[in-house]
mmCIF file of C-alpha atoms in Angstrom:
data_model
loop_
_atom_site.group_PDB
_atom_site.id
_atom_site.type_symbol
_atom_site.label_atom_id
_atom_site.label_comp_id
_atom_site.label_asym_id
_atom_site.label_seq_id
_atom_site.Cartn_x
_atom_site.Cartn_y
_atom_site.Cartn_z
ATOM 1 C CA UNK A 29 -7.470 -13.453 0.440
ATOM 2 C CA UNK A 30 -8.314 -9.827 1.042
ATOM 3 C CA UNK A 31 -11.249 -9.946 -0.657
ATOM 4 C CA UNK A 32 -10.203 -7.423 -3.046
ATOM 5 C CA UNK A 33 -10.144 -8.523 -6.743
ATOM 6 C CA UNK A 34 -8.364 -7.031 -9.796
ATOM 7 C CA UNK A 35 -7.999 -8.129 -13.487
ATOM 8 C CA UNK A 36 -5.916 -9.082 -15.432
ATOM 9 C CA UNK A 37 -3.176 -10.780 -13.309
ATOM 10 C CA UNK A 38 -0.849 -10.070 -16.447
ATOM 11 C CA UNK A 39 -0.876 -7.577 -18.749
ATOM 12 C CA UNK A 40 1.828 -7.082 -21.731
ATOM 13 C CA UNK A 41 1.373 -4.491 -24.714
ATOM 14 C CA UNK A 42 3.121 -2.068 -26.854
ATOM 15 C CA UNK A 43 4.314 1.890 -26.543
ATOM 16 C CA UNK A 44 1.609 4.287 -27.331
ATOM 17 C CA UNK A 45 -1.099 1.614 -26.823
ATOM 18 C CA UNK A 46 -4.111 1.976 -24.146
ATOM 19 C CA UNK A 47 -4.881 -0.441 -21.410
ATOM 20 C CA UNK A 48 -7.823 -0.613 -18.562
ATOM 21 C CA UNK A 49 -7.245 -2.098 -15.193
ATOM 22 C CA UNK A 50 -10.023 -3.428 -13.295
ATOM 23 C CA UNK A 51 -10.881 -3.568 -9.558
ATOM 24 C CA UNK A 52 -13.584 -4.682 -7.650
ATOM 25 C CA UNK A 53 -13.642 -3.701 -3.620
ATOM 26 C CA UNK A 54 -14.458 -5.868 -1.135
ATOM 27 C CA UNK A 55 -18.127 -5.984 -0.319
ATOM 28 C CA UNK A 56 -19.271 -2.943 1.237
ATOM 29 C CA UNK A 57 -15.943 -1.077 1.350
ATOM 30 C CA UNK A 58 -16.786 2.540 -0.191
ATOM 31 C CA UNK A 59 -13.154 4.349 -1.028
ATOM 32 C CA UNK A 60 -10.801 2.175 -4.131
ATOM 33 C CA UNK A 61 -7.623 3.551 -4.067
ATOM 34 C CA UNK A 62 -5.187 2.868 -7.073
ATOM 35 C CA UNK A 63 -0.922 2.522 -6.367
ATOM 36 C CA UNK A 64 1.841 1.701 -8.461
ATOM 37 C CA UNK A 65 4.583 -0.247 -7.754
ATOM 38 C CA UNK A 66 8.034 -0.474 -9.665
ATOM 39 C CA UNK A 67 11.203 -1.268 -8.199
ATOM 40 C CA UNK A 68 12.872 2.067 -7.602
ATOM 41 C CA UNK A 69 9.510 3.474 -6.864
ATOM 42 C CA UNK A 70 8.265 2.226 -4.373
ATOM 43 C CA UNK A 71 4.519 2.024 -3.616
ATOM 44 C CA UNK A 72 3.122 5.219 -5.295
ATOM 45 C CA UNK A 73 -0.545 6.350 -4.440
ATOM 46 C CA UNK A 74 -2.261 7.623 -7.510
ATOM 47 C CA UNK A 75 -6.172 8.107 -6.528
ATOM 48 C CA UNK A 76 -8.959 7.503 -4.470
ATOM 49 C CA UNK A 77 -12.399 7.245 -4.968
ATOM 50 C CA UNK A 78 -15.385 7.377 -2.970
ATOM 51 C CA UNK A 79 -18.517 6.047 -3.696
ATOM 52 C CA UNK A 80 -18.279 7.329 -7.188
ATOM 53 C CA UNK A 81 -16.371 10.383 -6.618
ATOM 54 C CA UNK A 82 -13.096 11.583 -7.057
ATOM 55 C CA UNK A 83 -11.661 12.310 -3.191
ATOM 56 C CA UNK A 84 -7.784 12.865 -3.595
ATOM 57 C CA UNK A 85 -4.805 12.591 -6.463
ATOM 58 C CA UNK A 86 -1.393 11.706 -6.149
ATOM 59 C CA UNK A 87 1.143 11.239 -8.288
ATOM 60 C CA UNK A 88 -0.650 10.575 -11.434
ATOM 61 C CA UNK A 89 0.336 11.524 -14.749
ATOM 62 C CA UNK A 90 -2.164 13.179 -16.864
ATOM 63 C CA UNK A 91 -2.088 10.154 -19.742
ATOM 64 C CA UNK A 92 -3.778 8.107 -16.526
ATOM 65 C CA UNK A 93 -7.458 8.016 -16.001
ATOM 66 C CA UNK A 94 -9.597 6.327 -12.977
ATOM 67 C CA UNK A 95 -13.505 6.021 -12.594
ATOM 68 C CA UNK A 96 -15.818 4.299 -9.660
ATOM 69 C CA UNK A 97 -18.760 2.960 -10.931
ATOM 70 C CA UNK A 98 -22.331 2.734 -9.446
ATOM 71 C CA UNK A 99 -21.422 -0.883 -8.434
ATOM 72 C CA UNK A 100 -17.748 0.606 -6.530
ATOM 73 C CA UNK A 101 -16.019 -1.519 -9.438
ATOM 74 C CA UNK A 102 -13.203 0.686 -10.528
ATOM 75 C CA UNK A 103 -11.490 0.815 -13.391
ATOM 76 C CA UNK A 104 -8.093 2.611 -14.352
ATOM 77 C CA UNK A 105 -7.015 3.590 -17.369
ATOM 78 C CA UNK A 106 -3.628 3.795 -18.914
ATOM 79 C CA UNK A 107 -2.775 5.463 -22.221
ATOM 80 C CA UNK A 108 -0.334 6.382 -24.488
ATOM 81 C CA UNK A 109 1.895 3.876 -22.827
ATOM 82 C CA UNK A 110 5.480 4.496 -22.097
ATOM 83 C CA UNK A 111 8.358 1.545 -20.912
ATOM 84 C CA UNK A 112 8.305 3.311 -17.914
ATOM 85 C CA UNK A 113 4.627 2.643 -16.817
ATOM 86 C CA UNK A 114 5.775 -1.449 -16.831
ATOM 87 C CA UNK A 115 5.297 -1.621 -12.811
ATOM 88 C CA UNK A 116 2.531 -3.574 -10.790
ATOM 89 C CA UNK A 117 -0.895 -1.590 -10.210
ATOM 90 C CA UNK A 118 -2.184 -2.255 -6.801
ATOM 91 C CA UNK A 119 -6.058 -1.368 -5.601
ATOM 92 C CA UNK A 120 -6.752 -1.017 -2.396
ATOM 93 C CA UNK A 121 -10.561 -0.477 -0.882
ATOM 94 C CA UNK A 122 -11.160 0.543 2.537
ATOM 95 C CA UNK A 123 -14.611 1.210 4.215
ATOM 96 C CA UNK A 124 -14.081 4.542 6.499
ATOM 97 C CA UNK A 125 -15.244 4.368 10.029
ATOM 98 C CA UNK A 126 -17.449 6.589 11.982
ATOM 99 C CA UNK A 127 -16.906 9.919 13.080
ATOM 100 C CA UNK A 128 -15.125 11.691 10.084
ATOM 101 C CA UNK A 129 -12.215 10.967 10.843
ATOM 102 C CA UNK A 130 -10.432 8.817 8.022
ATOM 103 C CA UNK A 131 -8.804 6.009 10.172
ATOM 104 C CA UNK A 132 -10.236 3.686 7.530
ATOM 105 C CA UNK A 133 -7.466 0.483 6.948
ATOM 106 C CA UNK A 134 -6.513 -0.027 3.298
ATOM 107 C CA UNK A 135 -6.530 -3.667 2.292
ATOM 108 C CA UNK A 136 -4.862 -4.433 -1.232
ATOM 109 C CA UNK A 137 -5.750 -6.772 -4.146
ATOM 110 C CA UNK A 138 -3.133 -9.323 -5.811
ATOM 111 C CA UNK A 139 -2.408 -6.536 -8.453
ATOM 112 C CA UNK A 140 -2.380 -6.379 -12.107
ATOM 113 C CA UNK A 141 1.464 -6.938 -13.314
ATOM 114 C CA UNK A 142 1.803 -4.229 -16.701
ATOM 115 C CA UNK A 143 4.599 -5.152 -19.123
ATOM 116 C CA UNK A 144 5.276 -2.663 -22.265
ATOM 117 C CA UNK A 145 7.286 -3.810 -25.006
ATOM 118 C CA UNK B 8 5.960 16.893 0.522
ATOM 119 C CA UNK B 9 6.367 14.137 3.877
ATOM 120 C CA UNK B 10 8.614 11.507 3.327
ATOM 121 C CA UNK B 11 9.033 8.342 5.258
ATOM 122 C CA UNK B 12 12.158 6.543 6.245
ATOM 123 C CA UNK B 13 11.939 2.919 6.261
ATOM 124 C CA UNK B 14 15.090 1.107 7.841
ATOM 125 C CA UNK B 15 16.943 -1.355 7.483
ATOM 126 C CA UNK B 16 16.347 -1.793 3.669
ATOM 127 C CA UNK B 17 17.220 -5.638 3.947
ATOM 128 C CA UNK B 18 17.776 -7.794 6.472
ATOM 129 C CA UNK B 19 19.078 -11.411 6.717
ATOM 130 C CA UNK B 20 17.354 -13.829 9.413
ATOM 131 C CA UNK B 21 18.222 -16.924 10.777
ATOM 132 C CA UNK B 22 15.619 -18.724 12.368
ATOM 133 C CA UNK B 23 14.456 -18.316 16.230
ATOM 134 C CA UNK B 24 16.166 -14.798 15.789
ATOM 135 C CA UNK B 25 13.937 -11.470 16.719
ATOM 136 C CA UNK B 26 13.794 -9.046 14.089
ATOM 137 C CA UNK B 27 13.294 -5.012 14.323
ATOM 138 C CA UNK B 28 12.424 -2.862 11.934
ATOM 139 C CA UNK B 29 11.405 1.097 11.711
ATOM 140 C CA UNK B 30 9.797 4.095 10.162
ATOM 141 C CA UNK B 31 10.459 8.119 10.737
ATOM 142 C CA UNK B 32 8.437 10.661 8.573
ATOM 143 C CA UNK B 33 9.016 14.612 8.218
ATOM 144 C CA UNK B 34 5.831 15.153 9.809
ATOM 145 C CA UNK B 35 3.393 14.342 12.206
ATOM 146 C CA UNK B 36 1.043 10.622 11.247
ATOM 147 C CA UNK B 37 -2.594 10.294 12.608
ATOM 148 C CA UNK B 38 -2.366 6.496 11.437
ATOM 149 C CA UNK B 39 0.801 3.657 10.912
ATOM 150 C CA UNK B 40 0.313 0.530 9.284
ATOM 151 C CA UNK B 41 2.726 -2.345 8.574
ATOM 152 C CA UNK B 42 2.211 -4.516 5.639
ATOM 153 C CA UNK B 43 3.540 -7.907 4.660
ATOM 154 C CA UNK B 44 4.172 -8.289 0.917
ATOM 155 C CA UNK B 45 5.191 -12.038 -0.612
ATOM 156 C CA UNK B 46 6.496 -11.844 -4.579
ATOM 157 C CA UNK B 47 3.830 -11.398 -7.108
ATOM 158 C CA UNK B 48 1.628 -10.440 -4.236
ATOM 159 C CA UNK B 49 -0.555 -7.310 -3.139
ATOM 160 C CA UNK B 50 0.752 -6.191 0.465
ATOM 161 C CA UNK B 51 -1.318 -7.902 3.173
ATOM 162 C CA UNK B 52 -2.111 -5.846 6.233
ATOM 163 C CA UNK B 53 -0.442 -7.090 9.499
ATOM 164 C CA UNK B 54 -0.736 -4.306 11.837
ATOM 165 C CA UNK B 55 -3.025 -1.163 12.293
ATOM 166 C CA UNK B 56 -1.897 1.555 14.653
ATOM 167 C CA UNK B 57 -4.477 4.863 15.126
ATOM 168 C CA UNK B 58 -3.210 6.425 18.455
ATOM 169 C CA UNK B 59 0.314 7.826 19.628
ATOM 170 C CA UNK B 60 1.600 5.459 22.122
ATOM 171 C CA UNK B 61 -0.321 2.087 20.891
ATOM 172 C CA UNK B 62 1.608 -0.801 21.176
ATOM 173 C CA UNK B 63 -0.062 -3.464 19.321
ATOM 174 C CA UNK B 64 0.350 -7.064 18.937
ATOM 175 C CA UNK B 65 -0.428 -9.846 16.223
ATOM 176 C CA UNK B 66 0.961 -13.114 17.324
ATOM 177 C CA UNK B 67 4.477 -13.077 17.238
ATOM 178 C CA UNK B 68 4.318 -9.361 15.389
ATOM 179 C CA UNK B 69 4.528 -5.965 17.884
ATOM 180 C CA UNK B 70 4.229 -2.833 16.533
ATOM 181 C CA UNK B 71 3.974 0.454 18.119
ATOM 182 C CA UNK B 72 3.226 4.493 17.576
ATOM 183 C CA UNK B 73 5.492 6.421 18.455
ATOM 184 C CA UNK B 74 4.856 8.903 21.018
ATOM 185 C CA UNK B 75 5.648 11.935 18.663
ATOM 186 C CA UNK B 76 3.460 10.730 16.099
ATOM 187 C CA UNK B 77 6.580 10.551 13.740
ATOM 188 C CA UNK B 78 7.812 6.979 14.229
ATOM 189 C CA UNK B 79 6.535 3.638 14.071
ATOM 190 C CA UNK B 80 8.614 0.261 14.491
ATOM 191 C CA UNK B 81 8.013 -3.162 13.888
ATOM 192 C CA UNK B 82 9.211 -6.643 15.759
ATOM 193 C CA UNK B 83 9.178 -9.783 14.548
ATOM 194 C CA UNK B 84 10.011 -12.340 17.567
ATOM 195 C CA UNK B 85 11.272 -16.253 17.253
ATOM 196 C CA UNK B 86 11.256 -15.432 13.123
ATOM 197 C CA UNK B 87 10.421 -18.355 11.511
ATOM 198 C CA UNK B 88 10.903 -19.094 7.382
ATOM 199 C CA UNK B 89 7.504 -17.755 6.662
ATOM 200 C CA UNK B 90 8.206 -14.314 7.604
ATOM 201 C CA UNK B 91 10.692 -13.901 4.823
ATOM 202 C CA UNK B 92 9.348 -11.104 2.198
ATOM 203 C CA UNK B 93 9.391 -7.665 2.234
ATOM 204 C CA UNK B 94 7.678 -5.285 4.893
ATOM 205 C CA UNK B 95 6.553 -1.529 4.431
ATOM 206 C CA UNK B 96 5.542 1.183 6.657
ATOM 207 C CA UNK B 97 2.950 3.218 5.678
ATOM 208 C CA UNK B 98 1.427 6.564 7.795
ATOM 209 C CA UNK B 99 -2.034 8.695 6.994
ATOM 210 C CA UNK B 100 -1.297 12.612 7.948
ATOM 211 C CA UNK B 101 -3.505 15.147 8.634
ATOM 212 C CA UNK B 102 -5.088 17.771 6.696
ATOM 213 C CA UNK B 103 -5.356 18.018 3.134
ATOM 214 C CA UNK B 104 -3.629 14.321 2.594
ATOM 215 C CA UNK B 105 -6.415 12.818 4.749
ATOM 216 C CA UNK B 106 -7.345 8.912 3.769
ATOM 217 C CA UNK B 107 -3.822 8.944 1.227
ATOM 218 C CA UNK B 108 -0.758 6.640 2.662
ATOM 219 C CA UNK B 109 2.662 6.977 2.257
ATOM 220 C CA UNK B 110 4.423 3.856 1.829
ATOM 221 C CA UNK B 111 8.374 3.739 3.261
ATOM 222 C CA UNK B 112 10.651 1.907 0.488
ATOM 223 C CA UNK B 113 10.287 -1.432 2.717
ATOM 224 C CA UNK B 114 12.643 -3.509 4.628
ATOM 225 C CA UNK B 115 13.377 -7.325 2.433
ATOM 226 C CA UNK B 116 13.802 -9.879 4.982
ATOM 227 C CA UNK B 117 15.724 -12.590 3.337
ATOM 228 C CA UNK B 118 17.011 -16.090 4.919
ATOM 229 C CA UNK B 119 20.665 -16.422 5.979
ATOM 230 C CA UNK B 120 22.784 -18.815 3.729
#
């Protein structure tokens, strides 16, 4: 158990339809980052957050929203939905260590499978 | 943008064999990390490598950083049925990227019939 929690485990809707993804970090951890996962994909990053803020995007389409909350609970939001966003959505917090430089380790939560019908 | 190669793509094992596995990028890495990933699972963390030459160990796992900062690999010794799934590669560069991995496509270790 990383310590990393995200909900729901499943996660099946329609085209065109909006969904929210939670995460919660593990205690104390600062930066949530958000990946997807589908099978010819790979692991894409999409965003990080730290402590509340916006630190770096990837490859995230404009339809796809993130937020860090006051408690580092993040949430992501998918909308408009397309069959191609059916993948697993990974978090992943990390708490950086000392001296600026990022060599913070990412550790990943069980994922939130998406299925659109 | 920098790519990583992650080979072999899939691998079969027999048990007691040692296993190898590797990752090149385009550019230079400040950071390689090796994760474990089980189906329907998030990718555990097996390995953490920060410093070009490292050669790290976690039990029966060895990993090392390449001296050029653009390779990694990955040994698995006396595999054993557990260490079937699929492992990835992933780097941290430098610069504007800084704190964002790159995950290679992942090497699926699979059980010999």
């Amino acid at each position: 158990d990383s310590g990393v929690t995200q909900t729901p485990k499943h996660l099946i809707t329609a085209t065109g339809q909006r969904v929210t993804l939670r995460c919660s970090p593990r205690s104390g951890d600062l930066s949530v980052y958000w990946y997807q996962q589908s099978l010819d994909q790979g692991l894409q990053f999409l965003i990080h957050y730290y402590n509340g803020e916006e630190r770096a995007k990837g490859n995230i389409l404009e339809r796809f929203s993130a937020q860090q909350f006051p408690d580092l609970h993040s949430e992501l939001n998918l909308s408009s939905l397309e069959l191609g966003d059916s993948a697993l959505y990974f978090c992943a917090s990390s708490h950086p260590t000392t001296g600026g430089l990022l060599t913070d380790t990412q550790y990943f939560g069980p994922g939130t499978r998406l299925t659109v019908l | 943008g920098q790519q990583l190669n992650q080979s072999p793509q899939s691998m079969f094992i027999q048990e007691g064999e040692d296993v190898s596995m590797n990752c090149t990028s385009s550019s230079i890495f400040n950071t390689w990390l090796w994760y474990k990933q089980d189906p329907g699972e998030g990718p555990v963390l097996l390995i953490a490598l920060y410093k070009a030459g490292e050669l790290t160990s976690n039990g029966r796992l060895t990993a090392q950083f390449g001296i050029t900062r653009k390779d990694s690999f990955l040994n698995i010794s006396a595999s054993i049925p557990s260490d079937v799934g699929i492992y990835f590669c992933a780097g941290r560069g430098y610069g504007g990227s800084q704190g964002n991995l790159i995950f290679g496509k992942g090497t699926k270790l699979s059980v010999k019939p």
